Amino acid sequence: MNTTSLTNRQFLLAARPVGLPKPSDWNFTTEPVRDIGDGEILVKLLYLSLDPAMRGWMNEGKSYIRPVGIGEVMRAGGIGKVIASKSPKFAVGDHVSGSLGVQEYWAGPADDKGASLHKVDPKVAPLPTYLNTLGMPGMTAYFGLLEVGQPKAGDTVVVSGAAGAVGQAVGQIAKHKGCRAVGIAGGKEKCDFVVKELGFDACIDYKSGSVKEGLKQHCPNGVDVYFDNVGGDILDEVLTRINMKARIVICGAISQYNNTTPVKGPANYLSLLVNRARMEGMVVFDYANRYHLGVAEMAKWMKEGSFKSREDVVTGLEKFPEALLMLFEGKNFGKLVLQVAQDD
Ligand SMILES: NC(=O)c1ccc[n+]([C@@H]2O[C@H](COP(=O)([O-])OP(=O)(O)OC[C@H]3O[C@@H](n4cnc5c(N)ncnc54)[C@H](OP(=O)(O)O)[C@@H]3O)[C@@H](O)[C@H]2O)c1
């Protein structure tokens, strides 16, 4: 394929945001697609994964991954199609998943460690599902719940952000393991979906009612595992309902990511002492060498029809800045995916 006439539109980080990211925090640029060398491939982006973690990657300072530099292409997971290859590892036409960035084309070594490219098969599942249940959020739910939360049959598992990418999988995995699954989500429509479509036992609408009352009603035997996606007041409220030896999985704290004041920690943390409970953070990348096990089990459940994967697809690379904000406004319903191009 002649790639010399192709141009690559990219979103570069222009400034470190204060609070919610604004349009001026980005530079939307166009540059020619470069030629590839030996061992390299050229990938045309099809879908990008929009994740709450991207907000953290825009900050300066130490974290579990290096911050995106000013002037660099914004980091993002994605799925694309190989359109040129000088590597035996990937052929033209292969679909690949990896850290491809907020842009239309990715060029680089097929064995680039940072991009960690691997093949995905659109015949097994629709491509956006590889950014959801069969991708990073699904693996976060699987290993976070099973390894850190260690649920036992009969336990009550509560998860916040229940209608989102990670949350929807956590509750469904909990059900598969014989637990009572109680979600916390914003709005009646999301709560109805979580209970009626995903099979959770109950869902608390934190936007229209009291989380305290909801927990009392739906967790009559207390909380054994809390999978925390949001932090803040909801974490504090759940802490008042935990059982002896409860496990609290600190997966994320989206309610705090855009704070311009210090992160609000849990005032009720002494409940951990009283209940001899454990609160433990997790980072999905630590389980990378076992992703195949999580993918195999969840793909089997999906094939059997006992596991659902909902994605919310927004179309057009240029929509990236506003689409990212949907996550922080609760406007996404399911895993938020940005479609960059058609798979033709
Ligand atoms: N540790 C890891 O390795 C890892 C990996 C992946 C993700 N995560 C974390 O997991 C969490 C969920 O990620 P996701 O990709 O599944 O996102 P998501 O749940 O699909 O989308 C974000 C959702 O968060 C909720 N939300 C936003 N602002 C909120 C607030 N102030 N208070 C309460 N809820 C709020 C909204 O749902 P409602 O409409 O229900 O409010 C929104 O739809 C995030 O904290 C993310 O950083 C961690």
Short mmCIF file of C-alpha atoms and ligand atoms in Angstrom, two decimals:
data_model
loop_
_atom_site.label_atom_id
_atom_site.label_comp_id
_atom_site.label_asym_id
_atom_site.label_seq_id
_atom_site.Cartn_x
_atom_site.Cartn_y
_atom_site.Cartn_z
CA MET A 1 0.00 0.00 0.00
CA ASN A 2 1.24 3.47 -0.84
CA THR A 3 1.21 5.29 2.50
CA THR A 4 3.14 8.38 1.47
CA SER A 5 -0.01 10.42 0.78
CA LEU A 6 -1.57 9.66 4.18
CA THR A 7 -1.82 12.29 6.88
CA ASN A 8 -2.14 11.63 10.59
CA ARG A 9 -4.37 13.76 12.80
CA GLN A 10 -3.25 13.64 16.43
CA PHE A 11 -4.20 15.05 19.81
CA LEU A 12 -1.11 16.29 21.64
CA LEU A 13 -1.13 17.30 25.28
CA ALA A 14 -0.67 21.09 25.28
CA ALA A 15 -0.99 21.88 28.99
CA ARG A 16 -1.49 20.15 32.31
CA PRO A 17 -5.15 20.65 33.22
CA VAL A 18 -6.36 22.26 36.40
CA GLY A 19 -9.69 20.65 37.21
CA LEU A 20 -11.60 19.27 34.23
CA PRO A 21 -9.58 19.24 30.98
CA LYS A 22 -10.44 22.19 28.68
CA PRO A 23 -10.11 22.46 24.88
CA SER A 24 -6.93 24.56 25.29
CA ASP A 25 -5.23 21.63 27.06
CA TRP A 26 -4.98 19.97 23.61
CA ASN A 27 -3.31 20.65 20.27
CA PHE A 28 -5.09 18.98 17.36
CA THR A 29 -2.41 18.65 14.68
CA THR A 30 -1.86 17.05 11.29
CA GLU A 31 1.38 15.54 10.04
CA PRO A 32 2.37 13.21 7.19
CA VAL A 33 2.44 9.50 8.00
CA ARG A 34 6.10 8.42 8.04
CA ASP A 35 7.56 5.47 6.15
CA ILE A 36 8.14 2.35 8.19
CA GLY A 37 11.51 0.61 8.51
CA ASP A 38 12.53 -3.02 8.99
CA GLY A 39 10.69 -4.70 11.84
CA GLU A 40 8.02 -1.97 11.89
CA ILE A 41 4.32 -1.86 11.12
CA LEU A 42 1.80 0.86 10.29
CA VAL A 43 -1.57 0.61 11.99
CA LYS A 44 -4.74 2.47 11.05
CA LEU A 45 -6.69 3.26 14.23
CA LEU A 46 -10.30 2.05 14.34
CA TYR A 47 -11.34 2.40 17.99
CA LEU A 48 -9.87 4.20 20.98
CA SER A 49 -10.51 3.40 24.61
CA LEU A 50 -11.44 6.47 26.66
CA ASP A 51 -10.59 5.85 30.30
CA PRO A 52 -10.83 7.84 33.54
CA ALA A 53 -7.14 7.04 34.09
CA MET A 54 -6.26 9.34 31.17
CA ARG A 55 -6.99 12.28 33.46
CA GLY A 56 -4.27 11.06 35.84
CA TRP A 57 -1.78 10.53 33.00
CA MET A 58 -2.13 14.24 32.16
CA ASN A 59 -0.80 15.25 35.59
CA GLU A 60 2.82 15.73 36.43
CA GLY A 61 4.26 13.60 39.20
CA LYS A 62 4.91 10.04 40.25
CA SER A 63 2.29 7.42 39.52
CA TYR A 64 2.15 3.78 38.37
CA ILE A 65 3.01 4.97 34.84
CA ARG A 66 4.98 7.95 33.55
CA PRO A 67 2.92 11.08 32.80
CA VAL A 68 2.25 12.02 29.17
CA GLY A 69 4.75 14.76 28.29
CA ILE A 70 3.69 18.16 27.04
CA GLY A 71 3.74 18.03 23.23
CA GLU A 72 3.39 14.24 23.17
CA VAL A 73 0.53 12.32 21.56
CA MET A 74 -2.04 11.59 24.28
CA ARG A 75 -1.72 8.01 25.48
CA ALA A 76 -4.72 5.75 24.85
CA GLY A 77 -5.43 2.10 24.34
CA GLY A 78 -6.81 1.30 20.92
CA ILE A 79 -7.60 -1.22 18.24
CA GLY A 80 -6.48 -0.86 14.66
CA LYS A 81 -5.75 -2.66 11.44
CA VAL A 82 -2.27 -3.28 10.09
CA ILE A 83 -2.02 -1.52 6.70
CA ALA A 84 1.72 -1.94 6.08
CA SER A 85 4.17 -4.39 7.60
CA LYS A 86 7.90 -5.02 7.48
CA SER A 87 7.70 -7.49 10.37
CA PRO A 88 6.98 -11.23 10.35
CA LYS A 89 4.96 -10.72 13.56
CA PHE A 90 1.97 -9.01 11.93
CA ALA A 91 0.53 -9.23 8.43
CA VAL A 92 -1.40 -6.58 6.52
CA GLY A 93 -5.07 -7.00 7.48
CA ASP A 94 -4.39 -8.19 11.05
CA HIS A 95 -6.35 -6.46 13.80
CA VAL A 96 -4.17 -5.39 16.73
CA SER A 97 -4.80 -3.98 20.18
CA GLY A 98 -2.28 -1.90 22.11
CA SER A 99 -1.32 1.52 23.39
CA LEU A 100 -1.78 3.36 20.09
CA GLY A 101 -2.46 6.95 21.17
CA VAL A 102 -5.13 9.50 20.27
CA GLN A 103 -4.39 9.66 16.55
CA GLU A 104 -5.33 8.11 13.23
CA TYR A 105 -2.17 6.10 12.52
CA TRP A 106 0.44 4.42 14.68
CA ALA A 107 3.87 3.53 13.25
CA GLY A 108 6.58 1.70 15.13
CA PRO A 109 8.37 -1.54 15.91
CA ALA A 110 6.09 -4.59 15.99
CA ASP A 111 7.68 -5.60 19.29
CA ASP A 112 7.44 -2.12 20.90
CA LYS A 113 7.22 -2.86 24.64
CA GLY A 114 5.36 0.37 25.45
CA ALA A 115 2.69 -0.30 22.84
CA SER A 116 2.43 -4.02 23.76
CA LEU A 117 0.69 -4.96 20.54
CA HIS A 118 -1.27 -8.17 20.28
CA LYS A 119 -3.66 -9.62 17.71
CA VAL A 120 -7.42 -9.64 18.24
CA ASP A 121 -10.00 -11.53 16.21
CA PRO A 122 -13.19 -9.70 15.15
CA LYS A 123 -14.78 -13.09 14.40
CA VAL A 124 -14.66 -13.98 18.10
CA ALA A 125 -16.13 -10.69 19.42
CA PRO A 126 -16.93 -7.21 18.06
CA LEU A 127 -13.81 -5.03 18.14
CA PRO A 128 -15.06 -2.58 20.85
CA THR A 129 -15.53 -5.57 23.20
CA TYR A 130 -11.73 -5.99 23.14
CA LEU A 131 -11.51 -2.57 24.79
CA ASN A 132 -14.11 -3.57 27.37
CA THR A 133 -14.86 -7.01 28.78
CA LEU A 134 -12.11 -8.76 26.83
CA GLY A 135 -9.68 -5.89 27.40
CA MET A 136 -8.26 -3.72 30.14
CA PRO A 137 -11.51 -2.90 32.07
CA GLY A 138 -12.60 -6.54 32.04
CA MET A 139 -9.21 -7.64 33.32
CA THR A 140 -9.36 -4.95 36.03
CA ALA A 141 -12.70 -6.32 37.20
CA TYR A 142 -11.62 -9.95 36.95
CA PHE A 143 -8.30 -9.77 38.79
CA GLY A 144 -9.31 -6.92 41.09
CA LEU A 145 -12.37 -8.75 42.33
CA LEU A 146 -11.06 -12.30 42.39
CA GLU A 147 -7.47 -11.72 43.55
CA VAL A 148 -7.83 -8.67 45.78
CA GLY A 149 -11.51 -8.91 46.77
CA GLN A 150 -11.39 -12.70 47.20
CA PRO A 151 -15.17 -13.18 47.20
CA LYS A 152 -16.67 -16.38 48.55
CA ALA A 153 -20.06 -17.79 47.54
CA GLY A 154 -22.72 -16.13 49.64
CA ASP A 155 -20.74 -12.92 50.17
CA THR A 156 -22.29 -9.53 49.49
CA VAL A 157 -20.24 -7.65 46.89
CA VAL A 158 -20.92 -3.94 46.41
CA VAL A 159 -19.49 -2.08 43.42
CA SER A 160 -19.68 1.62 42.56
CA GLY A 161 -19.64 2.91 38.98
CA ALA A 162 -21.78 -0.19 38.43
CA ALA A 163 -23.03 0.65 34.93
CA GLY A 164 -19.55 1.55 33.69
CA ALA A 165 -16.88 -0.56 32.05
CA VAL A 166 -15.26 -2.04 35.14
CA GLY A 167 -18.37 -1.98 37.34
CA GLN A 168 -20.62 -3.92 34.99
CA ALA A 169 -18.06 -6.72 34.83
CA VAL A 170 -17.43 -6.77 38.59
CA GLY A 171 -21.11 -7.40 39.39
CA GLN A 172 -21.47 -10.08 36.74
CA ILE A 173 -18.33 -11.89 37.88
CA ALA A 174 -19.62 -11.72 41.46
CA LYS A 175 -22.87 -13.37 40.35
CA HIS A 176 -20.92 -16.08 38.54
CA LYS A 177 -19.08 -16.80 41.77
CA GLY A 178 -22.31 -17.18 43.77
CA CYS A 179 -22.30 -13.79 45.51
CA ARG A 180 -24.98 -11.19 46.07
CA ALA A 181 -24.12 -8.26 43.78
CA VAL A 182 -25.25 -4.75 44.67
CA GLY A 183 -24.35 -1.86 42.36
CA ILE A 184 -24.20 1.87 42.98
CA ALA A 185 -24.81 4.03 39.89
CA GLY A 186 -26.11 7.44 38.84
CA GLY A 187 -29.72 7.47 37.65
CA LYS A 188 -32.71 5.17 37.26
CA GLU A 189 -31.89 4.12 33.71
CA LYS A 190 -28.42 2.89 34.68
CA CYS A 191 -29.75 1.15 37.80
CA ASP A 192 -32.51 -0.58 35.82
CA PHE A 193 -29.93 -1.79 33.29
CA VAL A 194 -27.66 -3.13 36.02
CA VAL A 195 -30.45 -5.15 37.64
CA LYS A 196 -32.64 -6.14 34.68
CA GLU A 197 -30.00 -6.65 31.98
CA LEU A 198 -26.88 -7.60 33.91
CA GLY A 199 -28.58 -9.58 36.69
CA PHE A 200 -27.28 -7.71 39.76
CA ASP A 201 -29.50 -8.29 42.82
CA ALA A 202 -29.98 -4.56 43.43
CA CYS A 203 -28.65 -1.15 42.48
CA ILE A 204 -28.57 2.05 44.53
CA ASP A 205 -29.15 5.28 42.63
CA TYR A 206 -26.80 7.65 44.44
CA LYS A 207 -28.09 10.64 42.52
CA SER A 208 -31.70 10.35 43.67
CA GLY A 209 -31.50 8.72 47.08
CA SER A 210 -29.35 8.12 50.10
CA VAL A 211 -26.53 5.59 49.72
CA LYS A 212 -26.77 4.95 53.46
CA GLU A 213 -30.44 3.92 53.20
CA GLY A 214 -29.80 1.94 50.03
CA LEU A 215 -27.02 -0.05 51.67
CA LYS A 216 -29.22 -0.74 54.71
CA GLN A 217 -32.01 -1.99 52.47
CA HIS A 218 -30.01 -4.00 49.95
CA CYS A 219 -27.16 -5.31 52.11
CA PRO A 220 -29.09 -6.60 55.15
CA ASN A 221 -26.15 -8.85 56.08
CA GLY A 222 -23.51 -6.15 55.63
CA VAL A 223 -20.80 -5.82 52.96
CA ASP A 224 -18.06 -8.42 52.54
CA VAL A 225 -16.38 -6.97 49.46
CA TYR A 226 -16.52 -3.37 48.27
CA PHE A 227 -15.04 -2.73 44.83
CA ASP A 228 -14.43 1.02 44.81
CA ASN A 229 -14.38 2.87 41.52
CA VAL A 230 -15.33 6.30 42.78
CA GLY A 231 -13.85 7.11 46.23
CA GLY A 232 -15.09 10.17 48.13
CA ASP A 233 -18.40 10.15 50.01
CA ILE A 234 -19.57 6.80 48.62
CA LEU A 235 -16.46 5.03 49.94
CA ASP A 236 -17.05 6.64 53.32
CA GLU A 237 -20.66 5.49 53.39
CA VAL A 238 -19.81 1.89 52.47
CA LEU A 239 -17.17 1.80 55.22
CA THR A 240 -19.95 2.12 57.79
CA ARG A 241 -21.56 -1.13 56.57
CA ILE A 242 -18.61 -3.51 56.22
CA ASN A 243 -18.43 -6.92 57.90
CA MET A 244 -15.62 -8.51 59.87
CA LYS A 245 -12.66 -9.26 57.59
CA ALA A 246 -14.21 -7.31 54.70
CA ARG A 247 -12.06 -6.60 51.65
CA ILE A 248 -12.12 -3.19 50.00
CA VAL A 249 -10.60 -3.06 46.53
CA ILE A 250 -9.28 0.40 45.70
CA CYS A 251 -9.57 0.38 41.94
CA GLY A 252 -10.18 4.07 41.31
CA ALA A 253 -11.57 7.29 42.72
CA ILE A 254 -13.18 9.08 39.79
CA SER A 255 -15.00 11.51 42.09
CA GLN A 256 -11.58 12.94 43.01
CA TYR A 257 -9.69 13.04 39.69
CA ASN A 258 -10.58 16.62 38.76
CA ASN A 259 -10.33 18.10 42.24
CA THR A 260 -8.51 21.37 42.54
CA THR A 261 -8.31 20.73 46.30
CA PRO A 262 -6.56 17.74 47.92
CA VAL A 263 -8.12 14.28 47.49
CA LYS A 264 -10.79 13.62 50.10
CA GLY A 265 -9.74 10.56 52.08
CA PRO A 266 -12.12 8.28 53.97
CA ALA A 267 -13.09 9.78 57.31
CA ASN A 268 -14.53 6.41 58.39
CA TYR A 269 -11.34 4.41 57.93
CA LEU A 270 -11.31 3.26 61.55
CA SER A 271 -14.06 0.86 60.51
CA LEU A 272 -11.15 -1.14 59.05
CA LEU A 273 -9.69 -1.45 62.53
CA VAL A 274 -12.96 -2.34 64.25
CA ASN A 275 -13.76 -4.96 61.60
CA ARG A 276 -10.21 -6.26 61.08
CA ALA A 277 -10.84 -5.40 57.45
CA ARG A 278 -8.43 -4.81 54.59
CA MET A 279 -8.25 -2.03 51.99
CA GLU A 280 -5.91 -2.72 49.08
CA GLY A 281 -5.08 -0.93 45.87
CA MET A 282 -4.69 -2.71 42.56
CA VAL A 283 -3.26 -1.87 39.14
CA VAL A 284 -4.43 -4.05 36.29
CA PHE A 285 -1.06 -4.13 34.52
CA ASP A 286 0.34 -6.28 37.36
CA TYR A 287 -1.74 -9.17 36.02
CA ALA A 288 -0.70 -8.83 32.37
CA ASN A 289 0.94 -12.25 32.20
CA ARG A 290 -2.37 -13.87 33.23
CA TYR A 291 -4.82 -11.81 31.11
CA HIS A 292 -5.36 -14.83 28.87
CA LEU A 293 -6.97 -16.67 31.80
CA GLY A 294 -9.43 -13.86 32.49
CA VAL A 295 -10.20 -13.44 28.79
CA ALA A 296 -10.83 -17.18 28.38
CA GLU A 297 -13.28 -17.35 31.29
CA MET A 298 -15.20 -14.20 30.39
CA ALA A 299 -15.31 -15.12 26.67
CA LYS A 300 -16.79 -18.47 27.69
CA TRP A 301 -19.49 -16.75 29.79
CA MET A 302 -20.24 -14.38 26.91
CA LYS A 303 -20.57 -17.27 24.49
CA GLU A 304 -22.94 -19.05 26.87
CA GLY A 305 -25.02 -15.86 27.04
CA SER A 306 -24.49 -15.39 30.79
CA PHE A 307 -22.31 -12.28 30.57
CA LYS A 308 -23.04 -8.98 28.82
CA SER A 309 -20.72 -6.30 27.56
CA ARG A 310 -22.12 -2.85 26.89
CA GLU A 311 -20.15 -0.21 25.02
CA ASP A 312 -21.02 3.42 24.35
CA VAL A 313 -19.46 4.36 21.02
CA VAL A 314 -18.89 7.99 20.00
CA THR A 315 -17.76 8.58 16.41
CA GLY A 316 -15.02 10.93 15.18
CA LEU A 317 -11.47 11.54 16.40
CA GLU A 318 -12.18 15.28 16.56
CA LYS A 319 -14.75 14.60 19.31
CA PHE A 320 -12.02 13.35 21.67
CA PRO A 321 -11.89 16.33 24.10
CA GLU A 322 -15.66 16.45 24.68
CA ALA A 323 -16.04 12.66 24.68
CA LEU A 324 -13.42 12.31 27.43
CA LEU A 325 -15.46 14.64 29.64
CA MET A 326 -18.48 12.30 29.39
CA LEU A 327 -16.73 10.00 31.86
CA PHE A 328 -16.61 12.66 34.55
CA GLU A 329 -20.19 13.77 33.95
CA GLY A 330 -21.64 10.25 34.01
CA LYS A 331 -22.77 10.68 30.39
CA ASN A 332 -21.28 7.39 29.20
CA PHE A 333 -23.51 4.34 29.50
CA GLY A 334 -21.16 1.37 29.38
CA LYS A 335 -17.54 1.36 28.26
CA LEU A 336 -16.74 4.61 26.45
CA VAL A 337 -15.15 4.00 23.05
CA LEU A 338 -14.24 6.51 20.35
CA GLN A 339 -14.56 5.23 16.79
CA VAL A 340 -11.80 6.74 14.66
CA ALA A 341 -12.45 5.00 11.33
CA GLN A 342 -14.55 2.29 9.71
CA ASP A 343 -13.09 -1.20 9.41
CA ASP A 344 -13.10 -1.51 5.61
N1 LIG B 1 -6.68 0.29 39.05
C1 LIG B 1 -6.73 -0.02 37.76
O1 LIG B 1 -5.89 -0.73 37.23
C2 LIG B 1 -7.85 0.53 36.95
C3 LIG B 1 -8.08 0.11 35.63
C4 LIG B 1 -9.20 0.60 34.95
C5 LIG B 1 -10.03 1.51 35.56
N2 LIG B 1 -9.76 1.92 36.83
C6 LIG B 1 -10.65 2.85 37.52
O2 LIG B 1 -11.93 2.26 37.58
C7 LIG B 1 -12.92 3.28 37.65
C8 LIG B 1 -13.99 3.01 36.60
O3 LIG B 1 -13.40 3.12 35.31
P1 LIG B 1 -14.25 2.76 34.02
O4 LIG B 1 -13.33 2.75 32.88
O5 LIG B 1 -15.07 1.58 34.29
O6 LIG B 1 -15.19 4.05 33.87
P2 LIG B 1 -16.76 4.05 33.72
O7 LIG B 1 -17.33 3.54 35.01
O8 LIG B 1 -17.14 3.37 32.47
O9 LIG B 1 -17.11 5.58 33.55
C9 LIG B 1 -16.99 6.47 34.59
C10 LIG B 1 -18.27 6.54 35.46
O10 LIG B 1 -17.93 7.04 36.74
C11 LIG B 1 -19.08 7.61 37.32
N3 LIG B 1 -18.74 8.88 37.96
C12 LIG B 1 -18.21 9.98 37.37
N4 LIG B 1 -18.05 10.97 38.26
C13 LIG B 1 -18.49 10.47 39.46
C14 LIG B 1 -18.58 11.00 40.78
N5 LIG B 1 -18.19 12.25 41.05
N6 LIG B 1 -19.08 10.22 41.75
C15 LIG B 1 -19.50 8.96 41.48
N7 LIG B 1 -19.43 8.39 40.26
C16 LIG B 1 -18.92 9.14 39.26
C17 LIG B 1 -20.10 7.84 36.20
O11 LIG B 1 -21.12 6.88 36.36
P3 LIG B 1 -22.52 7.27 37.09
O12 LIG B 1 -23.38 7.85 36.02
O13 LIG B 1 -22.98 5.98 37.64
O14 LIG B 1 -22.18 8.29 38.14
C18 LIG B 1 -19.30 7.54 34.95
O15 LIG B 1 -20.10 7.01 33.93
C19 LIG B 1 -12.19 4.60 37.49
O16 LIG B 1 -11.95 5.16 38.76
C20 LIG B 1 -10.88 4.18 36.84
O17 LIG B 1 -9.85 5.10 37.09
C21 LIG B 1 -8.69 1.46 37.52
#
